[in-house]
Amino acid sequence: MSNATLIYDIRNSRYLNITGRCTLRCQFCPKQKGSKQLHEYQLDLEHQPKAEELVKLLGDVTQFDEYVFCGYGEPTLNLPTLLAVAQVIKQRGGRVRVNTDGLGNLVHRRNILPELAPWIDALSISLNADTEQAYQTHCQPKLKNSYQAVKEFISLAPHYIDSVQVSAIDGLEGVDIQACQTFVESCGASFKHRVLDIVG
């Protein structure tokens, strides 16, 4: 494999880059502008890594605050690898978080939260918009009914995962941040107010 980064560290967390594929084409994502660089890391992948490739790179799981499944792709698109690696991290005493666009149930055509629940401590879900129109404009989903699906995922997630944080980005045209926060908190999740063009 070339210079692709499967594992990268930011502050005291270790990030796992397990897919380059995504269900969205977010207009604010650096990837859409031709960059797959985050800090000094090149996150472009030539193939979907298997669990064993990542397990040997984990290191001592007690040395990190958490392991985060997050790259420039949607981690739930490589679900078998995500589940297998998360299980190893948990069994070794580590903490696991998944950054997701919340479309895993739509993609897999089933509720994947019961599969995630034993191995995932925290979910960070990107909502990004308070209306379907704004979501279509800014996120440009590849699948029909994506906005409804992410809202359903957010409402289900706190029933399975202890820590669920949902973000929206201040600075996207036509997005009401307060409306996003109200919806998120009504689902029993916590809200993260992000600012446009600040990544990582």
Short mmCIF file of C-alpha atoms in Angstrom, two decimals:
data_model
loop_
_atom_site.label_atom_id
_atom_site.label_comp_id
_atom_site.label_asym_id
_atom_site.label_seq_id
_atom_site.Cartn_x
_atom_site.Cartn_y
_atom_site.Cartn_z
CA MET A 1 0.00 0.00 0.00
CA SER A 2 1.31 3.48 -0.80
CA ASN A 3 1.24 6.54 1.46
CA ALA A 4 -2.36 6.09 2.58
CA THR A 5 -2.88 6.51 6.30
CA LEU A 6 -4.93 3.80 8.01
CA ILE A 7 -4.28 5.11 11.52
CA TYR A 8 -3.50 8.67 12.57
CA ASP A 9 -3.28 10.46 15.90
CA ILE A 10 -4.79 13.82 16.87
CA ARG A 11 -4.19 15.02 20.40
CA ASN A 12 -4.49 11.85 22.56
CA SER A 13 -6.92 9.99 20.31
CA ARG A 14 -6.10 7.43 17.64
CA TYR A 15 -8.18 7.66 14.45
CA LEU A 16 -8.99 4.70 12.19
CA ASN A 17 -9.46 5.40 8.48
CA ILE A 18 -11.36 2.36 7.17
CA THR A 19 -13.04 3.49 3.94
CA GLY A 20 -12.81 6.16 1.29
CA ARG A 21 -16.41 5.63 0.18
CA CYS A 22 -19.21 7.90 1.35
CA THR A 23 -22.99 8.18 1.14
CA LEU A 24 -22.86 11.97 0.89
CA ARG A 25 -21.10 14.55 -1.29
CA CYS A 26 -21.01 17.36 1.25
CA GLN A 27 -20.12 20.64 -0.42
CA PHE A 28 -18.19 21.77 2.66
CA CYS A 29 -16.07 18.57 2.82
CA PRO A 30 -12.42 19.17 1.81
CA LYS A 31 -12.64 15.94 -0.21
CA GLN A 32 -15.11 17.62 -2.59
CA LYS A 33 -12.48 20.31 -3.22
CA GLY A 34 -9.86 17.72 -4.16
CA SER A 35 -8.07 17.44 -0.81
CA LYS A 36 -7.82 14.25 1.20
CA GLN A 37 -5.29 15.73 3.58
CA LEU A 38 -6.02 16.29 7.29
CA HIS A 39 -3.25 18.03 9.20
CA GLU A 40 -0.16 16.17 7.91
CA TYR A 41 -2.04 12.96 7.09
CA GLN A 42 -2.97 11.73 3.60
CA LEU A 43 -6.30 9.91 3.98
CA ASP A 44 -6.86 8.68 0.43
CA LEU A 45 -7.35 4.89 0.35
CA GLU A 46 -6.75 2.52 -2.55
CA HIS A 47 -8.79 -0.32 -1.03
CA GLN A 48 -11.12 -1.08 1.87
CA PRO A 49 -8.80 -2.27 4.65
CA LYS A 50 -9.57 -5.55 6.40
CA ALA A 51 -9.71 -5.87 10.17
CA GLU A 52 -6.34 -7.63 10.46
CA GLU A 53 -4.56 -4.72 8.71
CA LEU A 54 -5.83 -2.34 11.37
CA VAL A 55 -5.52 -4.61 14.42
CA LYS A 56 -1.76 -4.85 14.02
CA LEU A 57 -1.55 -1.02 14.01
CA LEU A 58 -3.65 -0.41 17.14
CA GLY A 59 -0.80 -0.19 19.63
CA ASP A 60 -1.42 -0.19 23.38
CA VAL A 61 -5.09 0.75 23.67
CA THR A 62 -4.65 1.99 27.24
CA GLN A 63 -2.36 4.78 25.99
CA PHE A 64 -5.15 6.62 24.14
CA ASP A 65 -8.25 8.44 25.38
CA GLU A 66 -10.28 6.83 22.61
CA TYR A 67 -10.13 5.18 19.21
CA VAL A 68 -12.23 6.99 16.62
CA PHE A 69 -13.50 5.50 13.36
CA CYS A 70 -13.23 8.56 11.15
CA GLY A 71 -11.62 9.32 7.79
CA TYR A 72 -12.89 10.99 4.64
CA GLY A 73 -15.32 8.12 4.14
CA GLU A 74 -18.34 6.81 6.05
CA PRO A 75 -17.13 4.09 8.48
CA THR A 76 -20.41 2.13 8.47
CA LEU A 77 -19.87 1.39 4.76
CA ASN A 78 -17.09 -0.97 5.89
CA LEU A 79 -19.20 -2.44 8.70
CA PRO A 80 -17.50 -5.86 9.08
CA THR A 81 -14.10 -4.21 9.60
CA LEU A 82 -15.57 -1.60 11.95
CA LEU A 83 -17.24 -4.22 14.16
CA ALA A 84 -14.25 -6.60 14.22
CA VAL A 85 -11.69 -3.90 15.09
CA ALA A 86 -13.97 -2.23 17.65
CA GLN A 87 -14.43 -5.59 19.37
CA VAL A 88 -10.65 -6.04 19.69
CA ILE A 89 -10.22 -2.52 21.10
CA LYS A 90 -12.97 -3.06 23.67
CA GLN A 91 -11.65 -6.47 24.69
CA ARG A 92 -8.23 -4.89 25.29
CA GLY A 93 -9.79 -2.21 27.51
CA GLY A 94 -10.01 0.71 25.09
CA ARG A 95 -12.75 3.21 24.34
CA VAL A 96 -14.38 3.45 20.89
CA ARG A 97 -16.18 6.28 19.10
CA VAL A 98 -17.66 6.28 15.59
CA ASN A 99 -18.02 9.44 13.48
CA THR A 100 -20.94 8.82 11.14
CA ASP A 101 -23.34 10.53 8.76
CA GLY A 102 -26.12 8.48 10.35
CA LEU A 103 -27.08 6.67 7.15
CA GLY A 104 -25.89 3.21 8.13
CA ASN A 105 -29.42 1.87 8.62
CA LEU A 106 -30.50 3.17 5.22
CA VAL A 107 -27.47 1.65 3.48
CA HIS A 108 -27.70 -1.76 5.17
CA ARG A 109 -31.53 -1.84 5.14
CA ARG A 110 -31.68 -2.83 8.80
CA ASN A 111 -31.09 -1.28 12.21
CA ILE A 112 -27.31 -1.67 12.75
CA LEU A 113 -27.38 -0.08 16.22
CA PRO A 114 -27.80 -3.43 18.05
CA GLU A 115 -24.64 -4.63 16.26
CA LEU A 116 -22.72 -1.50 17.23
CA ALA A 117 -23.95 -1.36 20.82
CA PRO A 118 -21.65 -3.99 22.45
CA TRP A 119 -18.46 -2.41 21.07
CA ILE A 120 -19.15 1.32 20.64
CA ASP A 121 -19.02 3.75 23.57
CA ALA A 122 -19.89 6.90 21.66
CA LEU A 123 -21.38 8.08 18.38
CA SER A 124 -20.76 11.42 16.72
CA ILE A 125 -23.47 11.95 14.09
CA SER A 126 -23.53 14.73 11.47
CA LEU A 127 -27.01 16.19 11.03
CA ASN A 128 -25.89 19.40 9.30
CA ALA A 129 -29.35 20.78 8.48
CA ASP A 130 -32.77 21.36 10.01
CA THR A 131 -34.73 20.91 6.77
CA GLU A 132 -34.62 18.37 3.98
CA GLN A 133 -34.08 21.11 1.41
CA ALA A 134 -30.98 22.47 3.18
CA TYR A 135 -29.67 18.92 3.69
CA GLN A 136 -30.06 18.15 -0.03
CA THR A 137 -28.29 21.39 -0.95
CA HIS A 138 -25.31 21.06 1.36
CA CYS A 139 -24.87 17.28 1.75
CA GLN A 140 -26.05 16.05 -1.67
CA PRO A 141 -26.93 12.51 -0.53
CA LYS A 142 -26.61 9.66 -3.02
CA LEU A 143 -29.56 7.72 -1.57
CA LYS A 144 -33.24 8.65 -1.51
CA ASN A 145 -34.83 9.50 1.85
CA SER A 146 -31.42 10.21 3.42
CA TYR A 147 -32.63 13.15 5.51
CA GLN A 148 -35.49 11.13 7.00
CA ALA A 149 -33.05 8.28 7.63
CA VAL A 150 -30.50 10.36 9.52
CA LYS A 151 -33.26 11.85 11.70
CA GLU A 152 -34.57 8.36 12.49
CA PHE A 153 -31.03 7.17 13.30
CA ILE A 154 -30.52 10.10 15.69
CA SER A 155 -33.80 9.34 17.47
CA LEU A 156 -32.90 5.63 17.82
CA ALA A 157 -29.22 5.94 18.73
CA PRO A 158 -29.53 7.01 22.41
CA HIS A 159 -31.52 3.83 23.11
CA TYR A 160 -28.45 1.75 22.21
CA ILE A 161 -25.33 3.89 22.76
CA ASP A 162 -24.51 5.70 26.02
CA SER A 163 -22.95 8.80 24.50
CA VAL A 164 -24.53 10.27 21.35
CA GLN A 165 -23.42 13.68 20.12
CA VAL A 166 -24.96 15.25 17.02
CA SER A 167 -23.40 18.16 15.16
CA ALA A 168 -24.55 20.87 12.79
CA ILE A 169 -22.41 23.52 11.14
CA ASP A 170 -22.87 27.22 11.74
CA GLY A 171 -22.28 29.09 8.51
CA LEU A 172 -24.18 26.91 6.05
CA GLU A 173 -26.73 28.99 4.19
CA GLY A 174 -30.33 28.37 5.19
CA VAL A 175 -29.52 26.23 8.24
CA ASP A 176 -31.16 27.12 11.57
CA ILE A 177 -28.68 25.95 14.20
CA GLN A 178 -31.17 26.44 17.02
CA ALA A 179 -33.74 24.23 15.28
CA CYS A 180 -31.08 21.53 14.85
CA GLN A 181 -30.22 21.73 18.55
CA THR A 182 -33.87 21.52 19.61
CA PHE A 183 -34.44 18.39 17.52
CA VAL A 184 -31.24 16.70 18.73
CA GLU A 185 -31.96 17.34 22.40
CA SER A 186 -35.56 16.14 21.99
CA CYS A 187 -34.08 12.77 20.93
CA GLY A 188 -31.99 12.52 24.11
CA ALA A 189 -28.67 13.26 22.38
CA SER A 190 -26.24 16.11 23.04
CA PHE A 191 -25.65 18.85 20.48
CA LYS A 192 -22.30 19.99 19.10
CA HIS A 193 -22.20 23.41 17.47
CA ARG A 194 -19.53 23.29 14.74
CA VAL A 195 -18.24 26.20 12.70
CA LEU A 196 -17.79 26.08 8.92
CA ASP A 197 -14.30 25.27 7.61
CA ILE A 198 -12.88 24.15 10.97
CA VAL A 199 -11.93 20.47 10.62
CA GLY A 200 -10.26 18.13 13.13
#
